[in-house]
């Protein structure tokens, strides 16, 4: 299912975005993978994230294929043996350093996918913060995957809802 957010006016677009977020949240409430935790294997997060970008975003098939390729060829070999919670600044910087020695473009793609993937993990409640935030500023991604703005907006909405849930629980 792909939903498109368009509108003649900013208010129309905002209303459509809110409707889309509501649909995404309703669907995730029904999904078994909603219960991801920091002790789950990295590949469980990958499966959920790839399904999310295919099902709940306007990402092109080429963008989805690029994300899948980066996960398969770069991230799973580096992080596949870890749990979600074990992915911290140090292994990320080590991984990016190795890639950067071979190809700055490969490192940029890996970094961008990893940042999106870990933000998704926050939105799903598996982790509380993105370890990419601690990666030195010189290692930031450069938007090399294509248009994933829709996905980013949905994930940001999930993160904000998680933060609000925690505030109410405290």
Short mmCIF file of N, CA and C in Angstrom, two decimals:
data_model
loop_
_atom_site.label_atom_id
_atom_site.label_comp_id
_atom_site.label_asym_id
_atom_site.label_seq_id
_atom_site.Cartn_x
_atom_site.Cartn_y
_atom_site.Cartn_z
N UNK A 1 0.85 -1.17 0.00
CA UNK A 1 0.00 0.00 0.00
C UNK A 1 0.90 1.23 0.00
N UNK A 2 0.71 2.09 -1.00
CA UNK A 2 1.47 3.33 -1.06
C UNK A 2 0.50 4.49 -1.00
N UNK A 3 0.75 5.39 -0.09
CA UNK A 3 -0.07 6.58 0.05
C UNK A 3 0.73 7.77 -0.40
N UNK A 4 0.08 8.68 -1.11
CA UNK A 4 0.76 9.88 -1.60
C UNK A 4 0.23 11.09 -0.85
N UNK A 5 1.14 11.93 -0.40
CA UNK A 5 0.75 13.14 0.31
C UNK A 5 0.87 14.30 -0.65
N UNK A 6 -0.29 14.81 -1.06
CA UNK A 6 -0.32 15.98 -1.92
C UNK A 6 -1.44 16.87 -1.44
N UNK A 7 -1.48 18.06 -1.93
CA UNK A 7 -2.54 18.97 -1.55
C UNK A 7 -2.33 20.31 -2.22
N UNK A 8 -3.43 20.99 -2.46
CA UNK A 8 -3.32 22.30 -3.10
C UNK A 8 -2.79 23.34 -2.14
N UNK A 9 -3.04 23.15 -0.90
CA UNK A 9 -2.60 24.13 0.09
C UNK A 9 -1.84 23.41 1.19
N UNK A 10 -1.06 24.17 1.93
CA UNK A 10 -0.28 23.59 3.02
C UNK A 10 -1.18 22.88 4.03
N UNK A 11 -2.34 23.45 4.31
CA UNK A 11 -3.27 22.84 5.27
C UNK A 11 -3.76 21.48 4.77
N UNK A 12 -4.04 21.39 3.46
CA UNK A 12 -4.47 20.11 2.89
C UNK A 12 -3.36 19.07 3.02
N UNK A 13 -2.14 19.48 2.72
CA UNK A 13 -1.02 18.55 2.82
C UNK A 13 -0.81 18.11 4.27
N UNK A 14 -0.95 19.04 5.21
CA UNK A 14 -0.79 18.70 6.63
C UNK A 14 -1.87 17.72 7.07
N UNK A 15 -3.10 17.93 6.63
CA UNK A 15 -4.20 17.03 6.98
C UNK A 15 -3.95 15.63 6.40
N UNK A 16 -3.46 15.57 5.18
CA UNK A 16 -3.16 14.28 4.56
C UNK A 16 -2.02 13.57 5.29
N UNK A 17 -1.01 14.34 5.70
CA UNK A 17 0.09 13.76 6.45
C UNK A 17 -0.41 13.17 7.77
N UNK A 18 -1.26 13.92 8.47
CA UNK A 18 -1.81 13.43 9.74
C UNK A 18 -2.61 12.16 9.53
N UNK A 19 -3.38 12.11 8.46
CA UNK A 19 -4.16 10.91 8.14
C UNK A 19 -3.23 9.73 7.87
N UNK A 20 -2.15 9.98 7.14
CA UNK A 20 -1.19 8.94 6.82
C UNK A 20 -0.48 8.44 8.08
N UNK A 21 -0.09 9.35 8.97
CA UNK A 21 0.54 8.96 10.23
C UNK A 21 -0.41 8.10 11.06
N UNK A 22 -1.68 8.50 11.09
CA UNK A 22 -2.67 7.74 11.85
C UNK A 22 -2.80 6.33 11.29
N UNK A 23 -2.85 6.20 9.97
CA UNK A 23 -2.94 4.89 9.34
C UNK A 23 -1.70 4.05 9.65
N UNK A 24 -0.54 4.66 9.59
CA UNK A 24 0.72 3.95 9.88
C UNK A 24 0.72 3.46 11.32
N UNK A 25 0.29 4.31 12.24
CA UNK A 25 0.27 3.92 13.65
C UNK A 25 -0.73 2.80 13.89
N UNK A 26 -1.90 2.91 13.27
CA UNK A 26 -2.92 1.88 13.44
C UNK A 26 -2.40 0.54 12.94
N UNK A 27 -1.73 0.54 11.80
CA UNK A 27 -1.18 -0.69 11.24
C UNK A 27 -0.09 -1.24 12.14
N UNK A 28 0.79 -0.38 12.64
CA UNK A 28 1.89 -0.88 13.46
C UNK A 28 1.38 -1.44 14.78
N UNK A 29 0.25 -0.93 15.26
CA UNK A 29 -0.31 -1.47 16.51
C UNK A 29 -0.71 -2.93 16.33
N UNK A 30 -1.05 -3.32 15.11
CA UNK A 30 -1.50 -4.68 14.85
C UNK A 30 -0.36 -5.63 14.53
N UNK A 31 0.81 -5.10 14.26
CA UNK A 31 1.92 -5.92 13.80
C UNK A 31 2.67 -6.56 14.96
N UNK A 32 3.08 -7.79 14.75
CA UNK A 32 3.83 -8.53 15.77
C UNK A 32 5.16 -7.84 16.03
N UNK A 33 5.81 -7.31 14.98
CA UNK A 33 7.14 -6.72 15.15
C UNK A 33 7.12 -5.44 15.94
N UNK A 34 5.96 -4.96 16.34
CA UNK A 34 5.85 -3.74 17.14
C UNK A 34 6.58 -3.90 18.46
N UNK A 35 6.86 -5.14 18.85
CA UNK A 35 7.48 -5.39 20.14
C UNK A 35 8.99 -5.52 20.07
N UNK A 36 9.63 -4.95 19.08
CA UNK A 36 11.09 -5.00 19.00
C UNK A 36 11.70 -4.39 20.25
N UNK A 37 12.78 -5.01 20.72
CA UNK A 37 13.50 -4.49 21.88
C UNK A 37 14.99 -4.41 21.55
N UNK A 38 15.74 -3.80 22.45
CA UNK A 38 17.17 -3.64 22.21
C UNK A 38 17.92 -4.97 22.22
N UNK A 39 17.33 -6.03 22.74
CA UNK A 39 18.01 -7.33 22.76
C UNK A 39 17.68 -8.19 21.54
N UNK A 40 16.81 -7.70 20.68
CA UNK A 40 16.51 -8.41 19.43
C UNK A 40 17.70 -8.30 18.49
N UNK A 41 17.86 -9.29 17.62
CA UNK A 41 18.97 -9.23 16.67
C UNK A 41 18.78 -8.10 15.66
N UNK A 42 19.90 -7.56 15.20
CA UNK A 42 19.88 -6.48 14.23
C UNK A 42 19.04 -6.83 13.01
N UNK A 43 19.12 -8.07 12.55
CA UNK A 43 18.37 -8.45 11.34
C UNK A 43 16.86 -8.32 11.53
N UNK A 44 16.35 -8.45 12.75
CA UNK A 44 14.92 -8.27 12.99
C UNK A 44 14.52 -6.82 12.72
N UNK A 45 15.35 -5.89 13.14
CA UNK A 45 15.10 -4.48 12.86
C UNK A 45 15.17 -4.21 11.36
N UNK A 46 16.13 -4.82 10.70
CA UNK A 46 16.28 -4.65 9.25
C UNK A 46 15.03 -5.11 8.52
N UNK A 47 14.52 -6.28 8.87
CA UNK A 47 13.33 -6.82 8.20
C UNK A 47 12.15 -5.86 8.36
N UNK A 48 11.95 -5.37 9.56
CA UNK A 48 10.83 -4.46 9.82
C UNK A 48 11.00 -3.15 9.07
N UNK A 49 12.23 -2.61 9.08
CA UNK A 49 12.49 -1.33 8.42
C UNK A 49 12.30 -1.44 6.91
N UNK A 50 12.85 -2.49 6.31
CA UNK A 50 12.69 -2.64 4.86
C UNK A 50 11.22 -2.80 4.48
N UNK A 51 10.47 -3.54 5.29
CA UNK A 51 9.04 -3.66 5.04
C UNK A 51 8.35 -2.30 5.16
N UNK A 52 8.78 -1.51 6.12
CA UNK A 52 8.18 -0.19 6.32
C UNK A 52 8.43 0.73 5.13
N UNK A 53 9.66 0.76 4.63
CA UNK A 53 9.91 1.67 3.50
C UNK A 53 9.21 1.19 2.23
N UNK A 54 9.04 -0.12 2.09
CA UNK A 54 8.33 -0.64 0.92
C UNK A 54 6.82 -0.38 1.03
N UNK A 55 6.28 -0.52 2.24
CA UNK A 55 4.83 -0.49 2.42
C UNK A 55 4.26 0.86 2.81
N UNK A 56 5.01 1.67 3.52
CA UNK A 56 4.44 2.89 4.09
C UNK A 56 5.17 4.16 3.68
N UNK A 57 5.81 4.13 2.53
CA UNK A 57 6.46 5.35 2.07
C UNK A 57 6.30 5.46 0.56
N UNK A 58 6.66 6.61 0.07
CA UNK A 58 6.61 6.84 -1.37
C UNK A 58 7.97 6.59 -2.02
N UNK A 59 8.83 5.87 -1.34
CA UNK A 59 10.16 5.58 -1.88
C UNK A 59 10.02 4.82 -3.20
N UNK A 60 10.83 5.19 -4.16
CA UNK A 60 10.80 4.50 -5.45
C UNK A 60 11.35 3.09 -5.31
N UNK A 61 11.07 2.27 -6.30
CA UNK A 61 11.61 0.90 -6.28
C UNK A 61 13.13 0.94 -6.30
N UNK A 62 13.69 1.90 -7.02
CA UNK A 62 15.16 2.02 -7.08
C UNK A 62 15.73 2.38 -5.71
N UNK A 63 15.06 3.27 -4.99
CA UNK A 63 15.52 3.65 -3.65
C UNK A 63 15.42 2.45 -2.70
N UNK A 64 14.31 1.73 -2.75
CA UNK A 64 14.16 0.53 -1.91
C UNK A 64 15.24 -0.50 -2.24
N UNK A 65 15.50 -0.68 -3.53
CA UNK A 65 16.54 -1.64 -3.94
C UNK A 65 17.91 -1.20 -3.44
N UNK A 66 18.19 0.10 -3.49
CA UNK A 66 19.47 0.61 -2.99
C UNK A 66 19.59 0.36 -1.48
N UNK A 67 18.52 0.62 -0.74
CA UNK A 67 18.54 0.38 0.71
C UNK A 67 18.78 -1.09 1.01
N UNK A 68 18.08 -1.97 0.29
CA UNK A 68 18.26 -3.41 0.48
C UNK A 68 19.70 -3.83 0.17
N UNK A 69 20.26 -3.29 -0.90
CA UNK A 69 21.63 -3.63 -1.29
C UNK A 69 22.64 -3.18 -0.23
N UNK A 70 22.46 -1.96 0.29
CA UNK A 70 23.36 -1.46 1.33
C UNK A 70 23.27 -2.33 2.58
N UNK A 71 22.05 -2.70 2.95
CA UNK A 71 21.86 -3.56 4.13
C UNK A 71 22.56 -4.90 3.91
N UNK A 72 22.33 -5.50 2.75
CA UNK A 72 22.86 -6.84 2.46
C UNK A 72 24.39 -6.84 2.33
N UNK A 73 24.94 -5.84 1.65
CA UNK A 73 26.37 -5.88 1.34
C UNK A 73 27.25 -5.15 2.35
N UNK A 74 26.70 -4.21 3.11
CA UNK A 74 27.52 -3.41 4.02
C UNK A 74 27.13 -3.56 5.48
N UNK A 75 25.84 -3.47 5.77
CA UNK A 75 25.43 -3.45 7.18
C UNK A 75 25.33 -4.83 7.81
N UNK A 76 24.77 -5.80 7.12
CA UNK A 76 24.65 -7.13 7.72
C UNK A 76 26.03 -7.75 7.99
N UNK A 77 26.99 -7.64 7.08
CA UNK A 77 28.31 -8.18 7.42
C UNK A 77 28.94 -7.48 8.64
N UNK A 78 28.67 -6.21 8.82
CA UNK A 78 29.28 -5.46 9.93
C UNK A 78 28.51 -5.61 11.24
N UNK A 79 27.19 -5.66 11.18
CA UNK A 79 26.38 -5.61 12.39
C UNK A 79 25.46 -6.81 12.58
N UNK A 80 25.45 -7.74 11.65
CA UNK A 80 24.52 -8.87 11.70
C UNK A 80 24.68 -9.77 12.91
N UNK A 81 25.83 -9.75 13.54
CA UNK A 81 26.07 -10.58 14.72
C UNK A 81 25.69 -9.86 16.02
N UNK A 82 25.25 -8.61 15.92
CA UNK A 82 24.92 -7.80 17.10
C UNK A 82 23.42 -7.73 17.35
N UNK A 83 23.07 -7.39 18.58
CA UNK A 83 21.69 -7.05 18.87
C UNK A 83 21.50 -5.57 18.54
N UNK A 84 20.27 -5.14 18.51
CA UNK A 84 19.98 -3.73 18.21
C UNK A 84 20.68 -2.82 19.21
N UNK A 85 20.63 -3.18 20.47
CA UNK A 85 21.22 -2.36 21.52
C UNK A 85 22.74 -2.34 21.52
N UNK A 86 23.37 -3.31 20.86
CA UNK A 86 24.83 -3.35 20.80
C UNK A 86 25.41 -2.47 19.71
N UNK A 87 24.57 -1.89 18.91
CA UNK A 87 25.05 -1.01 17.85
C UNK A 87 25.25 0.38 18.46
N UNK A 88 26.50 0.70 18.71
CA UNK A 88 26.87 1.94 19.38
C UNK A 88 27.83 2.74 18.50
N UNK A 89 28.23 3.90 18.99
CA UNK A 89 29.11 4.79 18.24
C UNK A 89 30.38 4.09 17.76
N UNK A 90 31.03 3.34 18.62
CA UNK A 90 32.32 2.72 18.29
C UNK A 90 32.23 1.77 17.10
N UNK A 91 31.34 0.76 17.12
CA UNK A 91 31.28 -0.11 15.95
C UNK A 91 30.82 0.63 14.69
N UNK A 92 29.99 1.65 14.85
CA UNK A 92 29.57 2.43 13.68
C UNK A 92 30.76 3.17 13.09
N UNK A 93 31.52 3.86 13.92
CA UNK A 93 32.67 4.60 13.42
C UNK A 93 33.72 3.66 12.82
N UNK A 94 33.92 2.48 13.43
CA UNK A 94 34.85 1.50 12.86
C UNK A 94 34.39 1.07 11.47
N UNK A 95 33.11 0.76 11.35
CA UNK A 95 32.54 0.34 10.07
C UNK A 95 32.68 1.43 9.01
N UNK A 96 32.31 2.66 9.37
CA UNK A 96 32.40 3.75 8.41
C UNK A 96 33.85 4.04 8.02
N UNK A 97 34.78 3.90 8.97
CA UNK A 97 36.19 4.10 8.66
C UNK A 97 36.71 3.11 7.64
N UNK A 98 36.33 1.84 7.81
CA UNK A 98 36.73 0.81 6.85
C UNK A 98 36.16 1.12 5.47
N UNK A 99 34.88 1.47 5.42
CA UNK A 99 34.25 1.79 4.13
C UNK A 99 34.87 3.03 3.50
N UNK A 100 35.11 4.03 4.31
CA UNK A 100 35.64 5.29 3.81
C UNK A 100 37.02 5.10 3.17
N UNK A 101 37.80 4.15 3.68
CA UNK A 101 39.12 3.87 3.10
C UNK A 101 38.98 3.30 1.68
N UNK A 102 37.85 2.66 1.41
CA UNK A 102 37.60 2.09 0.09
C UNK A 102 36.84 3.04 -0.82
N UNK A 103 35.79 3.68 -0.24
CA UNK A 103 34.91 4.52 -1.06
C UNK A 103 34.10 5.46 -0.18
N UNK A 104 34.25 6.74 -0.41
CA UNK A 104 33.48 7.74 0.32
C UNK A 104 31.98 7.60 0.01
N UNK A 105 31.66 7.26 -1.24
CA UNK A 105 30.25 7.08 -1.62
C UNK A 105 29.62 5.90 -0.87
N UNK A 106 30.35 4.78 -0.79
CA UNK A 106 29.83 3.61 -0.07
C UNK A 106 29.63 3.95 1.40
N UNK A 107 30.58 4.67 2.00
CA UNK A 107 30.45 5.07 3.40
C UNK A 107 29.24 5.98 3.58
N UNK A 108 29.01 6.90 2.66
CA UNK A 108 27.85 7.80 2.75
C UNK A 108 26.54 7.06 2.68
N UNK A 109 26.44 6.10 1.75
CA UNK A 109 25.21 5.30 1.64
C UNK A 109 24.99 4.47 2.90
N UNK A 110 26.04 3.84 3.38
CA UNK A 110 25.93 3.02 4.58
C UNK A 110 25.50 3.87 5.77
N UNK A 111 26.08 5.03 5.90
CA UNK A 111 25.74 5.92 7.00
C UNK A 111 24.29 6.37 6.91
N UNK A 112 23.86 6.75 5.73
CA UNK A 112 22.48 7.22 5.58
C UNK A 112 21.48 6.11 5.90
N UNK A 113 21.71 4.91 5.39
CA UNK A 113 20.81 3.79 5.68
C UNK A 113 20.82 3.47 7.17
N UNK A 114 22.00 3.45 7.77
CA UNK A 114 22.08 3.13 9.19
C UNK A 114 21.37 4.17 10.04
N UNK A 115 21.50 5.43 9.67
CA UNK A 115 20.81 6.48 10.42
C UNK A 115 19.29 6.33 10.32
N UNK A 116 18.79 6.06 9.12
CA UNK A 116 17.35 5.85 8.93
C UNK A 116 16.88 4.62 9.70
N UNK A 117 17.63 3.56 9.61
CA UNK A 117 17.30 2.30 10.27
C UNK A 117 17.24 2.46 11.78
N UNK A 118 18.21 3.14 12.36
CA UNK A 118 18.22 3.32 13.81
C UNK A 118 17.17 4.32 14.27
N UNK A 119 16.88 5.34 13.47
CA UNK A 119 15.75 6.22 13.80
C UNK A 119 14.45 5.41 13.82
N UNK A 120 14.30 4.52 12.87
CA UNK A 120 13.14 3.64 12.84
C UNK A 120 13.08 2.82 14.14
N UNK A 121 14.24 2.34 14.59
CA UNK A 121 14.30 1.58 15.85
C UNK A 121 13.82 2.39 17.03
N UNK A 122 14.12 3.68 17.05
CA UNK A 122 13.61 4.56 18.13
C UNK A 122 12.10 4.64 18.04
N UNK A 123 11.59 4.89 16.84
CA UNK A 123 10.15 5.01 16.64
C UNK A 123 9.39 3.76 17.00
N UNK A 124 10.04 2.61 16.88
CA UNK A 124 9.39 1.34 17.22
C UNK A 124 9.62 0.94 18.67
N UNK A 125 10.39 1.74 19.41
CA UNK A 125 10.60 1.47 20.82
C UNK A 125 11.73 0.50 21.13
N UNK A 126 12.53 0.14 20.14
CA UNK A 126 13.63 -0.81 20.37
C UNK A 126 14.82 -0.15 21.06
N UNK A 127 15.05 1.12 20.79
CA UNK A 127 16.14 1.87 21.42
C UNK A 127 15.63 3.25 21.78
N UNK A 128 16.32 3.91 22.71
CA UNK A 128 15.88 5.22 23.17
C UNK A 128 16.50 6.37 22.39
N UNK A 129 17.68 6.14 21.81
CA UNK A 129 18.34 7.21 21.06
C UNK A 129 19.15 6.59 19.93
N UNK A 130 19.49 7.42 18.97
CA UNK A 130 20.22 6.96 17.81
C UNK A 130 21.72 7.14 18.05
N UNK A 131 22.50 6.06 18.08
CA UNK A 131 23.93 6.20 18.29
C UNK A 131 24.62 6.99 17.18
N UNK A 132 23.95 7.16 16.06
CA UNK A 132 24.52 7.97 14.97
C UNK A 132 24.67 9.42 15.42
N UNK A 133 23.89 9.86 16.40
CA UNK A 133 24.00 11.23 16.90
C UNK A 133 25.37 11.48 17.52
N UNK A 134 26.04 10.41 17.98
CA UNK A 134 27.35 10.53 18.61
C UNK A 134 28.50 10.39 17.62
N UNK A 135 28.17 10.02 16.37
CA UNK A 135 29.21 9.89 15.35
C UNK A 135 29.70 11.27 14.98
N UNK A 136 30.99 11.43 14.87
CA UNK A 136 31.56 12.75 14.63
C UNK A 136 30.95 13.42 13.40
N UNK A 137 30.74 14.75 13.48
CA UNK A 137 30.05 15.49 12.42
C UNK A 137 30.64 15.32 11.03
N UNK A 138 31.91 15.07 10.93
CA UNK A 138 32.53 14.88 9.63
C UNK A 138 32.05 13.65 8.90
N UNK A 139 31.32 12.79 9.57
CA UNK A 139 30.87 11.53 8.99
C UNK A 139 29.39 11.54 8.63
N UNK A 140 28.82 12.69 8.39
CA UNK A 140 27.38 12.75 8.11
C UNK A 140 27.08 12.34 6.67
N UNK A 141 25.93 11.76 6.46
CA UNK A 141 25.52 11.29 5.14
C UNK A 141 25.15 12.48 4.25
N UNK A 142 25.11 12.22 2.95
CA UNK A 142 24.91 13.30 1.99
C UNK A 142 23.69 13.11 1.10
N UNK A 143 22.64 12.46 1.56
CA UNK A 143 21.41 12.31 0.79
C UNK A 143 21.58 11.53 -0.50
N UNK A 144 22.30 10.44 -0.45
CA UNK A 144 22.65 9.72 -1.67
C UNK A 144 21.67 8.58 -2.01
N UNK A 145 20.63 8.40 -1.23
CA UNK A 145 19.74 7.27 -1.46
C UNK A 145 18.53 7.59 -2.32
N UNK A 146 18.22 8.83 -2.52
CA UNK A 146 16.99 9.19 -3.20
C UNK A 146 16.02 9.80 -2.20
N UNK A 147 14.80 9.97 -2.62
CA UNK A 147 13.81 10.66 -1.80
C UNK A 147 13.17 9.72 -0.79
N UNK A 148 13.55 9.91 0.47
CA UNK A 148 12.94 9.17 1.56
C UNK A 148 12.30 10.12 2.56
N UNK A 149 11.93 11.32 2.11
CA UNK A 149 11.34 12.33 3.00
C UNK A 149 10.06 11.84 3.65
N UNK A 150 9.22 11.16 2.89
CA UNK A 150 7.96 10.64 3.44
C UNK A 150 8.25 9.68 4.59
N UNK A 151 9.17 8.78 4.37
CA UNK A 151 9.54 7.82 5.41
C UNK A 151 10.11 8.55 6.64
N UNK A 152 10.98 9.51 6.41
CA UNK A 152 11.56 10.27 7.52
C UNK A 152 10.47 10.96 8.35
N UNK A 153 9.49 11.55 7.68
CA UNK A 153 8.41 12.24 8.39
C UNK A 153 7.59 11.29 9.24
N UNK A 154 7.30 10.13 8.72
CA UNK A 154 6.53 9.14 9.49
C UNK A 154 7.34 8.68 10.70
N UNK A 155 8.61 8.41 10.49
CA UNK A 155 9.46 7.96 11.60
C UNK A 155 9.59 9.06 12.65
N UNK A 156 9.76 10.30 12.21
CA UNK A 156 9.83 11.40 13.19
C UNK A 156 8.55 11.49 14.01
N UNK A 157 7.41 11.26 13.37
CA UNK A 157 6.14 11.24 14.09
C UNK A 157 6.09 10.14 15.13
N UNK A 158 6.59 8.95 14.76
CA UNK A 158 6.63 7.82 15.70
C UNK A 158 7.55 8.14 16.88
N UNK A 159 8.71 8.76 16.59
CA UNK A 159 9.65 9.10 17.65
C UNK A 159 9.00 10.09 18.61
N UNK A 160 8.32 11.08 18.08
CA UNK A 160 7.67 12.07 18.94
C UNK A 160 6.59 11.43 19.79
N UNK A 161 5.83 10.51 19.22
CA UNK A 161 4.81 9.80 20.00
C UNK A 161 5.44 8.97 21.11
N UNK A 162 6.57 8.33 20.83
CA UNK A 162 7.28 7.55 21.85
C UNK A 162 7.74 8.46 22.99
N UNK A 163 8.28 9.60 22.62
CA UNK A 163 8.75 10.55 23.65
C UNK A 163 7.58 11.03 24.51
N UNK A 164 6.46 11.28 23.87
CA UNK A 164 5.28 11.73 24.61
C UNK A 164 4.78 10.62 25.53
N UNK A 165 4.78 9.39 25.06
CA UNK A 165 4.38 8.25 25.90
C UNK A 165 5.28 8.19 27.15
N UNK A 166 6.59 8.34 26.95
CA UNK A 166 7.52 8.29 28.09
C UNK A 166 7.28 9.42 29.06
N UNK A 167 6.97 10.62 28.56
CA UNK A 167 6.69 11.76 29.44
C UNK A 167 5.46 11.49 30.30
N UNK A 168 4.45 10.89 29.72
CA UNK A 168 3.22 10.58 30.45
C UNK A 168 3.42 9.46 31.47
N UNK A 169 4.35 8.56 31.17
CA UNK A 169 4.63 7.45 32.08
C UNK A 169 5.48 7.91 33.27
N UNK A 170 6.24 8.97 33.07
CA UNK A 170 7.15 9.44 34.15
C UNK A 170 6.43 10.17 35.25
#
